[in-house]
PDB file of C-alpha atoms and ligand atoms in Angstrom:
ATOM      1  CA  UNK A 227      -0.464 -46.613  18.157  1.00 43.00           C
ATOM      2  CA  UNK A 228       2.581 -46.854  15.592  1.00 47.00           C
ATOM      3  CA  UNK A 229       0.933 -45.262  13.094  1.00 49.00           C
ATOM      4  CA  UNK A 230      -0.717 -42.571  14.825  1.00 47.00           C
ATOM      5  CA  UNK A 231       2.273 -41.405  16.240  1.00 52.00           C
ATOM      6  CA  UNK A 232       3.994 -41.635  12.951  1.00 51.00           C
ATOM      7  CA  UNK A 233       1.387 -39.271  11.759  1.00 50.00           C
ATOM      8  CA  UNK A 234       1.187 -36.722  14.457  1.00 54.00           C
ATOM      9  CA  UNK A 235       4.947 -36.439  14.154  1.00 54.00           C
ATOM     10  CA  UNK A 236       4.404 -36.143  10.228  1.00 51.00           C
ATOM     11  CA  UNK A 237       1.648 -33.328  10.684  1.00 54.00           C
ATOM     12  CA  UNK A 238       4.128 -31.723  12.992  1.00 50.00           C
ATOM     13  CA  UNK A 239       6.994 -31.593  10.768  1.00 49.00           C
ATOM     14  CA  UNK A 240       4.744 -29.973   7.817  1.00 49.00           C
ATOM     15  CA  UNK A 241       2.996 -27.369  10.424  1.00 48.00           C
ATOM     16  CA  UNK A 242       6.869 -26.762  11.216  1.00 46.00           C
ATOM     17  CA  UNK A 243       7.734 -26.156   7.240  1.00 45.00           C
ATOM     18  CA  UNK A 244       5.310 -24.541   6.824  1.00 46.00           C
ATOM     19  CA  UNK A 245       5.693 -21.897   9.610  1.00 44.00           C
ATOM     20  CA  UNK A 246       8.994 -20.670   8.202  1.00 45.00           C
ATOM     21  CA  UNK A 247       7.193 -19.160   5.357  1.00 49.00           C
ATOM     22  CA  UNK A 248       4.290 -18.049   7.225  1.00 53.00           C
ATOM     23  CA  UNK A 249       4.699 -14.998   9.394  1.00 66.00           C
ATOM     24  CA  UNK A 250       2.599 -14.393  12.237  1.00 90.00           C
ATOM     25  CA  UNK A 251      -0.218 -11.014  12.516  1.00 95.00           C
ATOM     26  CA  UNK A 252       0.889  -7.887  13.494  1.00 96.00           C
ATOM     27  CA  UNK A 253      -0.477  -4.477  14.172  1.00 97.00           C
ATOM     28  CA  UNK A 254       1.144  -1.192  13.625  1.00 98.00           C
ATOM     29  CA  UNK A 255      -0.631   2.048  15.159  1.00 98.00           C
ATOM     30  CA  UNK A 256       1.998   4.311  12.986  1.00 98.00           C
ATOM     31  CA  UNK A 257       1.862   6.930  15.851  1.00 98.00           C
ATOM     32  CA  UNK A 258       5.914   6.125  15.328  1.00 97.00           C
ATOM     33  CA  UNK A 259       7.991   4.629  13.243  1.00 96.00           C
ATOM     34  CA  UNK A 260       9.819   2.266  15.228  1.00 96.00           C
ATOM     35  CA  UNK A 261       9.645  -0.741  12.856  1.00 97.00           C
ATOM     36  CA  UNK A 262       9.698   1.153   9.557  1.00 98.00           C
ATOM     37  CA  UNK A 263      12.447   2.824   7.295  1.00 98.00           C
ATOM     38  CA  UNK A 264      11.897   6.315   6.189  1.00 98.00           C
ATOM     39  CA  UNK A 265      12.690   6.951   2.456  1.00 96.00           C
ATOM     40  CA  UNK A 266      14.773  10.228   2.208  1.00 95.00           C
ATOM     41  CA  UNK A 267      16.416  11.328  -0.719  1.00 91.00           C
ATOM     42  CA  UNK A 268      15.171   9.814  -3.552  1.00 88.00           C
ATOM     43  CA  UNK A 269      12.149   9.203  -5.752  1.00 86.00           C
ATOM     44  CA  UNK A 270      10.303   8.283  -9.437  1.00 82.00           C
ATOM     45  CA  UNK A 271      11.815  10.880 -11.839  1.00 81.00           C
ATOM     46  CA  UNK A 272       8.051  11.576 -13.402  1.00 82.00           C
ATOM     47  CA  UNK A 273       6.621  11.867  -9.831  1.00 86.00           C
ATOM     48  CA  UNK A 274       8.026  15.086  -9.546  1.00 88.00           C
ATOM     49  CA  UNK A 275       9.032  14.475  -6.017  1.00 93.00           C
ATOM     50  CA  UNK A 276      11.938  13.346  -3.762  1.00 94.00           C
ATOM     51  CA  UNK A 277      11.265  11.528  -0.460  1.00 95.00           C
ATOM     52  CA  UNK A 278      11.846  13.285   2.165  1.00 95.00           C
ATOM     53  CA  UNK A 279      11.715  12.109   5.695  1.00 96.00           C
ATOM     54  CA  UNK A 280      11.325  15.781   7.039  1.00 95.00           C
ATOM     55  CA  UNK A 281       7.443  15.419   4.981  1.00 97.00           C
ATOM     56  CA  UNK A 282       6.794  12.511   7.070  1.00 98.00           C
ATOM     57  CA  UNK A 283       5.260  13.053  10.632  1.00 98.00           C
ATOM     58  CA  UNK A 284       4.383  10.822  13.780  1.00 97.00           C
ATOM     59  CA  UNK A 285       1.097  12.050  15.814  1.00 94.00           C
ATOM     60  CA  UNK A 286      -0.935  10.633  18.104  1.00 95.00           C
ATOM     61  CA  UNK A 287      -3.663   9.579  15.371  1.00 95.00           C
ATOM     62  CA  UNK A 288      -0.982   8.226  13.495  1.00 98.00           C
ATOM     63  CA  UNK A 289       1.216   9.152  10.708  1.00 98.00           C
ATOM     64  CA  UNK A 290       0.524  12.371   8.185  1.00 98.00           C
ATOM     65  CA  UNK A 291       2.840  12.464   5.187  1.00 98.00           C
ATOM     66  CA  UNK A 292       2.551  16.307   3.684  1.00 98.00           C
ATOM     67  CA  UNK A 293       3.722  17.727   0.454  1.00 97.00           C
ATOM     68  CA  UNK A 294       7.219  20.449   0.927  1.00 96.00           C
ATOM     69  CA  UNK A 295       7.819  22.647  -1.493  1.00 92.00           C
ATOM     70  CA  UNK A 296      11.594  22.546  -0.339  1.00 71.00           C
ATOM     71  CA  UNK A 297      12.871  19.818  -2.206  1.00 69.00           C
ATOM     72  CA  UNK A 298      16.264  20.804  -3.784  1.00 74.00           C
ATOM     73  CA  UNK A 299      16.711  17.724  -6.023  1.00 77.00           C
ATOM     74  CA  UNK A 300      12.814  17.889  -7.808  1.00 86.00           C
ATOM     75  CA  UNK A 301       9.981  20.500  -7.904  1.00 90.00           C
ATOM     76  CA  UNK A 302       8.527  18.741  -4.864  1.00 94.00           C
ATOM     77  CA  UNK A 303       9.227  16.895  -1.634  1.00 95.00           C
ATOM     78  CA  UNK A 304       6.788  13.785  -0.568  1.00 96.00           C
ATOM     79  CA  UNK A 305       6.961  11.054   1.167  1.00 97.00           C
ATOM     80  CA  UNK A 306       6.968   7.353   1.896  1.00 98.00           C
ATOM     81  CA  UNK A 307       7.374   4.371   4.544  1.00 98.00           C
ATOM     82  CA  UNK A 308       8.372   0.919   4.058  1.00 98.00           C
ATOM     83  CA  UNK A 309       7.414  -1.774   6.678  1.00 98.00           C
ATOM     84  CA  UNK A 310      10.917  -3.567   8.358  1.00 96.00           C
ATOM     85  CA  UNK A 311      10.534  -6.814   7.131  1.00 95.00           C
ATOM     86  CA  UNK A 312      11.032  -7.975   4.156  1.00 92.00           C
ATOM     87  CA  UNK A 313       9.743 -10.923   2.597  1.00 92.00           C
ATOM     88  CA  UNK A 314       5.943 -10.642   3.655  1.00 96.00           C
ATOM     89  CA  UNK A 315       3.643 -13.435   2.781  1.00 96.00           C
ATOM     90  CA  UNK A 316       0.009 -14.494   1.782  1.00 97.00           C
ATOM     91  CA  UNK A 317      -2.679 -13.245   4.433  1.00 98.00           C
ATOM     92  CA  UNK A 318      -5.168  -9.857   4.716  1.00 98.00           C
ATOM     93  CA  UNK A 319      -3.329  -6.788   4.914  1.00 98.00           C
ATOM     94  CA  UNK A 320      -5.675  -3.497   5.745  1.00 98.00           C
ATOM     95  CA  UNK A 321      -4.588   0.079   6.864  1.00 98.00           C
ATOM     96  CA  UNK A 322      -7.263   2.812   7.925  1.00 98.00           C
ATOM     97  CA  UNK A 323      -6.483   6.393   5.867  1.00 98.00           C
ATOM     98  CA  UNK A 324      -7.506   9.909   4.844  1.00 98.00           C
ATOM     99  CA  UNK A 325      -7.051  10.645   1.344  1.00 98.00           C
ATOM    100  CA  UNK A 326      -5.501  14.354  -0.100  1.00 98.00           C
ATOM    101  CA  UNK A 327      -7.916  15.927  -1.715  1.00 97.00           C
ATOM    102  CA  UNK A 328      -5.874  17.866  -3.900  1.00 97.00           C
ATOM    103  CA  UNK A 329      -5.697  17.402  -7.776  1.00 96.00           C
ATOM    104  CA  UNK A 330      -2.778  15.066  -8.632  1.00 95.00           C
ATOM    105  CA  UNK A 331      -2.204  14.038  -5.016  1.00 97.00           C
ATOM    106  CA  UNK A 332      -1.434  10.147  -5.004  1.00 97.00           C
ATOM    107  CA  UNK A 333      -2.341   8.652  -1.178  1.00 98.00           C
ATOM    108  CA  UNK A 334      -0.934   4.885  -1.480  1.00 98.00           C
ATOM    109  CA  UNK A 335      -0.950   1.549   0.290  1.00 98.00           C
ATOM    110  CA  UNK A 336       0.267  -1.751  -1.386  1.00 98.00           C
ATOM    111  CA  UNK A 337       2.626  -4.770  -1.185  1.00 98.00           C
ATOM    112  CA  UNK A 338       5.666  -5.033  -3.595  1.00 98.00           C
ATOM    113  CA  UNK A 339       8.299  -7.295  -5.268  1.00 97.00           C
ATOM    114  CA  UNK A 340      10.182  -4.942  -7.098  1.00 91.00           C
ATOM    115  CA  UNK A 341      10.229  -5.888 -10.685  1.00 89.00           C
ATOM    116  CA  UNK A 342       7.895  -9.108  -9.994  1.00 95.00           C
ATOM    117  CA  UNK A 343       4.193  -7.857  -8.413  1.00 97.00           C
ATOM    118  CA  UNK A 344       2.875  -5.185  -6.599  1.00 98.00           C
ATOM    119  CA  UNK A 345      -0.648  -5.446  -4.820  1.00 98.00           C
ATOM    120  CA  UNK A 346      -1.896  -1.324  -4.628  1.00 98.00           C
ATOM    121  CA  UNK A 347      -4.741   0.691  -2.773  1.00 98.00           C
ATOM    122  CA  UNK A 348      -4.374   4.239  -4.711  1.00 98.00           C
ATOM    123  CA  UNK A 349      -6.786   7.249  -3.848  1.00 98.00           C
ATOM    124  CA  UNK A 350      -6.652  10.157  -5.738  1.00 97.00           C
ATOM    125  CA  UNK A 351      -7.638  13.565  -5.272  1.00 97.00           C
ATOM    126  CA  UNK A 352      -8.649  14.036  -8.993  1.00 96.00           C
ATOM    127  CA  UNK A 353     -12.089  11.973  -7.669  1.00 97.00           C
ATOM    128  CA  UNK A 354     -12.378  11.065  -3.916  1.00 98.00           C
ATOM    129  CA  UNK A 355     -15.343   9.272  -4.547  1.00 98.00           C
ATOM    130  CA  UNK A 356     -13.592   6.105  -6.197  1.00 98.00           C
ATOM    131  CA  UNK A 357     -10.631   3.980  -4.904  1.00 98.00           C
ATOM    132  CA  UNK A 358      -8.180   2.640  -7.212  1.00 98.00           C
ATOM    133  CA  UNK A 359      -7.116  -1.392  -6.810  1.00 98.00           C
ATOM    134  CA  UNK A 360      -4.535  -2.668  -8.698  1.00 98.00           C
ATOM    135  CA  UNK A 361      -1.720  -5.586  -9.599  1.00 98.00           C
ATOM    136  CA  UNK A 362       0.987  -4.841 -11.468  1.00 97.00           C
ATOM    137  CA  UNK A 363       2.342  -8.055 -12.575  1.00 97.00           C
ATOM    138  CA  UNK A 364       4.788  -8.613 -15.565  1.00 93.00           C
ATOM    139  CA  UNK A 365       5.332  -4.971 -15.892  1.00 93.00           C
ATOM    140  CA  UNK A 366       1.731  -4.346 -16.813  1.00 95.00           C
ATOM    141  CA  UNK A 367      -0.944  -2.824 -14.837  1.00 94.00           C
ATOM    142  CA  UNK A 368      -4.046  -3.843 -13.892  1.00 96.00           C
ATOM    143  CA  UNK A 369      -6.454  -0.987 -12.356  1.00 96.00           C
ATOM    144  CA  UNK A 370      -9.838  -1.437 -11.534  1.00 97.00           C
ATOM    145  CA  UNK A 371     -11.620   1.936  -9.930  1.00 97.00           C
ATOM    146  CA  UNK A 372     -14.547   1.163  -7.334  1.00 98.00           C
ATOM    147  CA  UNK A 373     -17.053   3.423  -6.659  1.00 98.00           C
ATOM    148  CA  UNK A 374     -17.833   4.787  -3.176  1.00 98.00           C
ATOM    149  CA  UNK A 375     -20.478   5.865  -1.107  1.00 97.00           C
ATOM    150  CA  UNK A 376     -18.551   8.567   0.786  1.00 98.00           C
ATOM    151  CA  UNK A 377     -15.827  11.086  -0.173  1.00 98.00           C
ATOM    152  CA  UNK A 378     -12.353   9.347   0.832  1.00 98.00           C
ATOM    153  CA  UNK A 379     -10.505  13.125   1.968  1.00 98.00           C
ATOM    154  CA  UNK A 380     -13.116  13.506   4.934  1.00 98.00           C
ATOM    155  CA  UNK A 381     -12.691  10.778   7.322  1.00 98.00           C
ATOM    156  CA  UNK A 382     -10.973   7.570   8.285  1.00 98.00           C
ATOM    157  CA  UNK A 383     -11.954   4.509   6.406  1.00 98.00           C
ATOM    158  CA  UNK A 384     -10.633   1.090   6.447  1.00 98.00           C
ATOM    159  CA  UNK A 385      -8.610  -0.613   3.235  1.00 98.00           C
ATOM    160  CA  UNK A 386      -7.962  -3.614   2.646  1.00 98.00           C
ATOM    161  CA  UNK A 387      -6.854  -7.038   0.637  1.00 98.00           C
ATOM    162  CA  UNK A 388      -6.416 -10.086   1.081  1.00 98.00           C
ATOM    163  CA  UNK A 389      -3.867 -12.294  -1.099  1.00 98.00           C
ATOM    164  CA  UNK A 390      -3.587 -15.439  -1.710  1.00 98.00           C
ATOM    165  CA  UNK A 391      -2.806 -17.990  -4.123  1.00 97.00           C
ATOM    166  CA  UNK A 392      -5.295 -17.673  -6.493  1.00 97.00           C
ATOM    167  CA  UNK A 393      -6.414 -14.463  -5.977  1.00 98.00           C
ATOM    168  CA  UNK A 394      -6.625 -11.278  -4.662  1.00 98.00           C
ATOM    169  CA  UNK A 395      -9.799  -9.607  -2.726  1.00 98.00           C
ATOM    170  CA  UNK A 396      -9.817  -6.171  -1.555  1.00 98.00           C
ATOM    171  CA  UNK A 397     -12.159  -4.841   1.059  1.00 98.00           C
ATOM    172  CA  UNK A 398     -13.656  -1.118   2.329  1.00 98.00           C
ATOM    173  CA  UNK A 399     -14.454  -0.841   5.477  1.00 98.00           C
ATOM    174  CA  UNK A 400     -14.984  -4.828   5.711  1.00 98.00           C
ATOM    175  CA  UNK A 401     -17.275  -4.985   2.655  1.00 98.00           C
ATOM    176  CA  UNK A 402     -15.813  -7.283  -0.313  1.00 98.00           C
ATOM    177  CA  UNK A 403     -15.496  -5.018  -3.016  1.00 98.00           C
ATOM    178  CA  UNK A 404     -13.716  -6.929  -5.863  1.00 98.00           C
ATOM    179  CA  UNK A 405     -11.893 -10.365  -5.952  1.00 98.00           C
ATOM    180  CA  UNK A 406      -9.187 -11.001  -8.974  1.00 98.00           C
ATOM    181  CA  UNK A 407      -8.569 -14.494 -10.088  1.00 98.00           C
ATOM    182  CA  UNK A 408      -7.721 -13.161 -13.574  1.00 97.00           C
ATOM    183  CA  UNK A 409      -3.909 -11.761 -12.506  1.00 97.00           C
ATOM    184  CA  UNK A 410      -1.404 -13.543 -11.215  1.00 97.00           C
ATOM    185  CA  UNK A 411       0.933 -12.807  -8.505  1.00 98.00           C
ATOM    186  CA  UNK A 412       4.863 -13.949  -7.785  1.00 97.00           C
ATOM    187  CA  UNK A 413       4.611 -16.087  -5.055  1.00 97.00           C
ATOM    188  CA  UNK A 414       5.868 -15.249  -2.069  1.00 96.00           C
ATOM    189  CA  UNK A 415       8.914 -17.512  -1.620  1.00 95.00           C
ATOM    190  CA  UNK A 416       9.789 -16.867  -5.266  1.00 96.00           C
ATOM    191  CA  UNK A 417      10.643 -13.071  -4.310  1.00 96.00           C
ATOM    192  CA  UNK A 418      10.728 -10.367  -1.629  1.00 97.00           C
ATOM    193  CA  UNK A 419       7.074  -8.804  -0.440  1.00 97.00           C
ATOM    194  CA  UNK A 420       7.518  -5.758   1.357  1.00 98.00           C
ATOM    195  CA  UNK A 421       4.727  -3.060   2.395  1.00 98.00           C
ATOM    196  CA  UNK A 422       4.504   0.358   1.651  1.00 98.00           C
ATOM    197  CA  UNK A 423       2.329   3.337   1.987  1.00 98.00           C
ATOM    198  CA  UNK A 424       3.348   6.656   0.372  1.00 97.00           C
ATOM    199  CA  UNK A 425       2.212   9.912  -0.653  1.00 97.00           C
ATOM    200  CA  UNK A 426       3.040  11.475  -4.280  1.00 96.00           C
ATOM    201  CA  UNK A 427       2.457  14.075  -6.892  1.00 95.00           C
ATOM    202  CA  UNK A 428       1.607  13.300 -10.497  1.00 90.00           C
ATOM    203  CA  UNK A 429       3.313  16.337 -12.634  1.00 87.00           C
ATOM    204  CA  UNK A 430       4.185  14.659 -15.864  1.00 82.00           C
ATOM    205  CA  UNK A 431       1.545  15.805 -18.117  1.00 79.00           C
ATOM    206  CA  UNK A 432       1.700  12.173 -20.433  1.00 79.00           C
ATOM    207  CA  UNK A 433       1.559   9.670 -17.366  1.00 75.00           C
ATOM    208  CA  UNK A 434      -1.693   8.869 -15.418  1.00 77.00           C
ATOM    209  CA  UNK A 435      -3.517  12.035 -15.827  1.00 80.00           C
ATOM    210  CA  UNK A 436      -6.789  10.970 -16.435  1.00 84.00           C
ATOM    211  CA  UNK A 437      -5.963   8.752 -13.387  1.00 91.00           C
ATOM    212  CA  UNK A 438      -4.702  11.532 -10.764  1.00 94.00           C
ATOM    213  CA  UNK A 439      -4.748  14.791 -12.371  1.00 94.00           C
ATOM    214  CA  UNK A 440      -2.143  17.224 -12.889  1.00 93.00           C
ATOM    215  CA  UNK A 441      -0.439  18.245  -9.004  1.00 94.00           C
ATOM    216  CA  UNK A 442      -0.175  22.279  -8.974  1.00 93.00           C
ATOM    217  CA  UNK A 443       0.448  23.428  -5.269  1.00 95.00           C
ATOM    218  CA  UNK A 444      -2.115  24.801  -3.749  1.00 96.00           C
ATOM    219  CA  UNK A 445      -1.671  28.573  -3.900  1.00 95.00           C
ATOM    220  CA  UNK A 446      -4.577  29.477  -0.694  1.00 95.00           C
ATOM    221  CA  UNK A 447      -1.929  28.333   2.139  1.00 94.00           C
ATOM    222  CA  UNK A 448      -3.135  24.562   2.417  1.00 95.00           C
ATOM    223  CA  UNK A 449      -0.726  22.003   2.674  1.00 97.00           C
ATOM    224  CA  UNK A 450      -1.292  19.113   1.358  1.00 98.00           C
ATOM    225  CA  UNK A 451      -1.329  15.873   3.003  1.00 98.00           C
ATOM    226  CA  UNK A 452      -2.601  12.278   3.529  1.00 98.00           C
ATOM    227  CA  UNK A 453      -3.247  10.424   7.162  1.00 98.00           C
ATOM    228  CA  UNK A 454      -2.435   6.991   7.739  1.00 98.00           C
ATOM    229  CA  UNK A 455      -2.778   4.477  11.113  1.00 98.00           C
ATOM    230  CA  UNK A 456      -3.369   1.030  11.946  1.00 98.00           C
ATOM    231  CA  UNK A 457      -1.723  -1.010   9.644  1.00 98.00           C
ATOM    232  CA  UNK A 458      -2.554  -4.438  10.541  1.00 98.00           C
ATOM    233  CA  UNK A 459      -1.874  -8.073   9.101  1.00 98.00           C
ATOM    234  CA  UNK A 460      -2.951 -11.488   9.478  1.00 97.00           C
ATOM    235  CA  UNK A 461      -1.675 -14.914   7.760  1.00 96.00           C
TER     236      UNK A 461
HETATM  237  C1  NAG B1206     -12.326 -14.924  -4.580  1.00 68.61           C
HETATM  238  O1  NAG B1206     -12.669 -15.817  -5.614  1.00 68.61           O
HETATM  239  C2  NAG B1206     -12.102 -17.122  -5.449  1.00 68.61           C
HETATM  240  C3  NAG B1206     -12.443 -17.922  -6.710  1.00 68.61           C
HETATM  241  O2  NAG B1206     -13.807 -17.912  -6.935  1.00 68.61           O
HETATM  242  C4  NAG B1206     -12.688 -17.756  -4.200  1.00 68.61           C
HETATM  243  O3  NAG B1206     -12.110 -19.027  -3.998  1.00 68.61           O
HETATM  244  C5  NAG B1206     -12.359 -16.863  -3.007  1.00 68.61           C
HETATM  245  O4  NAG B1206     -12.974 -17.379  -1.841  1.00 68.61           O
HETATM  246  C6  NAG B1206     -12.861 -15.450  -3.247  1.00 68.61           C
HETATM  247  N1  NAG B1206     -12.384 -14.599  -2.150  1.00 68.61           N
HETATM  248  C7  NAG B1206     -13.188 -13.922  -1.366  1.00 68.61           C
HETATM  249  C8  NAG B1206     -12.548 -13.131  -0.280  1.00 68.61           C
HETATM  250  O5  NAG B1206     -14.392 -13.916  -1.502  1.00 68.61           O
END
């Protein structure tokens, strides 16, 4: 009887540790904004664009970041949303979204430790037929391109990864499409995970060209944008 209780108590004590660092599921519609931060007024010098919050819009399918023309500190305004909380851990992370289908249009959804690892979804409108996975780890990235069955600007699909330990997987539309053992990742108690999904322009004609394209705005009245709902995570 002892012993037993002994252990129960000892199982209960590491399911208690352990809890600290785990975080529980949660799902996020983005038809608001209520639990994230809104960049505004800043943003990579070679993207060509500032965040703005005024490009980022709540609807009732969720959230649409567009591209402004009206920035006054770069050529461009975009856009970008960063999850509350900060130090996100191990689990499956997914988000459902609508690609840009404009040349040089970046449509983004990833997990990042500044400076230590960043876990990316990247569609862009240079080729809507692949998605882009990637871990930047050790200042060094690590793109793989997958090749789909459907074009990624027309309708909602679901992307996602799941990281762990000793790897990371990344899924469309529930189907495993690649699994990484071969990079690895900060772990998250060594660092600060937060989540991100963003909207960008590639202009600098030396960086990631081949990989996005070269962002002119369009000139027929469109305005480009990229939709984004149900974030969701579990541990
Ligand atoms: C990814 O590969 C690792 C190592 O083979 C394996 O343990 C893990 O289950 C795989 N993940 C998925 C989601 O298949």
């Amino acid at each position: 009887m002892r012993s037993t209780s002994l252990l129960s108590s000892l199982s209960l004590l590491a399911s208690f540790l352990a809890a600290s660092h785990a975080k529980g599921s949660f799902h996020e519609s983005l038809k608001n904004h209520d639990n994230f931060i809104t960049a505004d007024g800043y943003g990579p010098e070679r993207w060509g664009c500032s965040f703005r919050d005024t490009q980022v819009h709540e609807s009732s399918s969720g959230t649409r970041i567009t591209i402004g023309k009206d920035s006054d500190l770069k050529p461009y305004s975009c856009g970008e949303l960063i999850y509350q909380e900060e130090d996100l851990a191990y689990g499956h992370y997914s988000i459902d979204m609508i690609a840009s289908n404009v040349v040089g249009h970046v449509t983004a959804f990833f997990l990042i430790a500044n400076g230590d690892t960043e876990i990316d979804v990247e569609l862009t409108g240079l080729n809507n037929n692949i998605a882009w996975m990637n871990i930047w780890h050790d200042n060094k990235q690590n793109p793989v391109s997958v090749d789909l069955s459907f074009d990624t600007s027309e309708d909602w699909h679901t992307y996602s990864f799941e990281w762990r330990k000793n790897y990371v997987a990344w899924f469309i539309d529930g189907e495993l499409v690649l699994n990484r053992t071969d990079i690895p990742t900060t772990k998250p108690w060594d660092t600060n995970y937060r989540l991100v999904i963003n909207s960008w322009t590639q202009v600098n004609p030396e960086v990631n060209i081949e990989w996005a394209g070269q962002f002119e705005y369009p000139t027929d009245g469109q305005v480009p944008q990229a939709q984004f709902r149900n974030i969701r995570y579990r541990p």
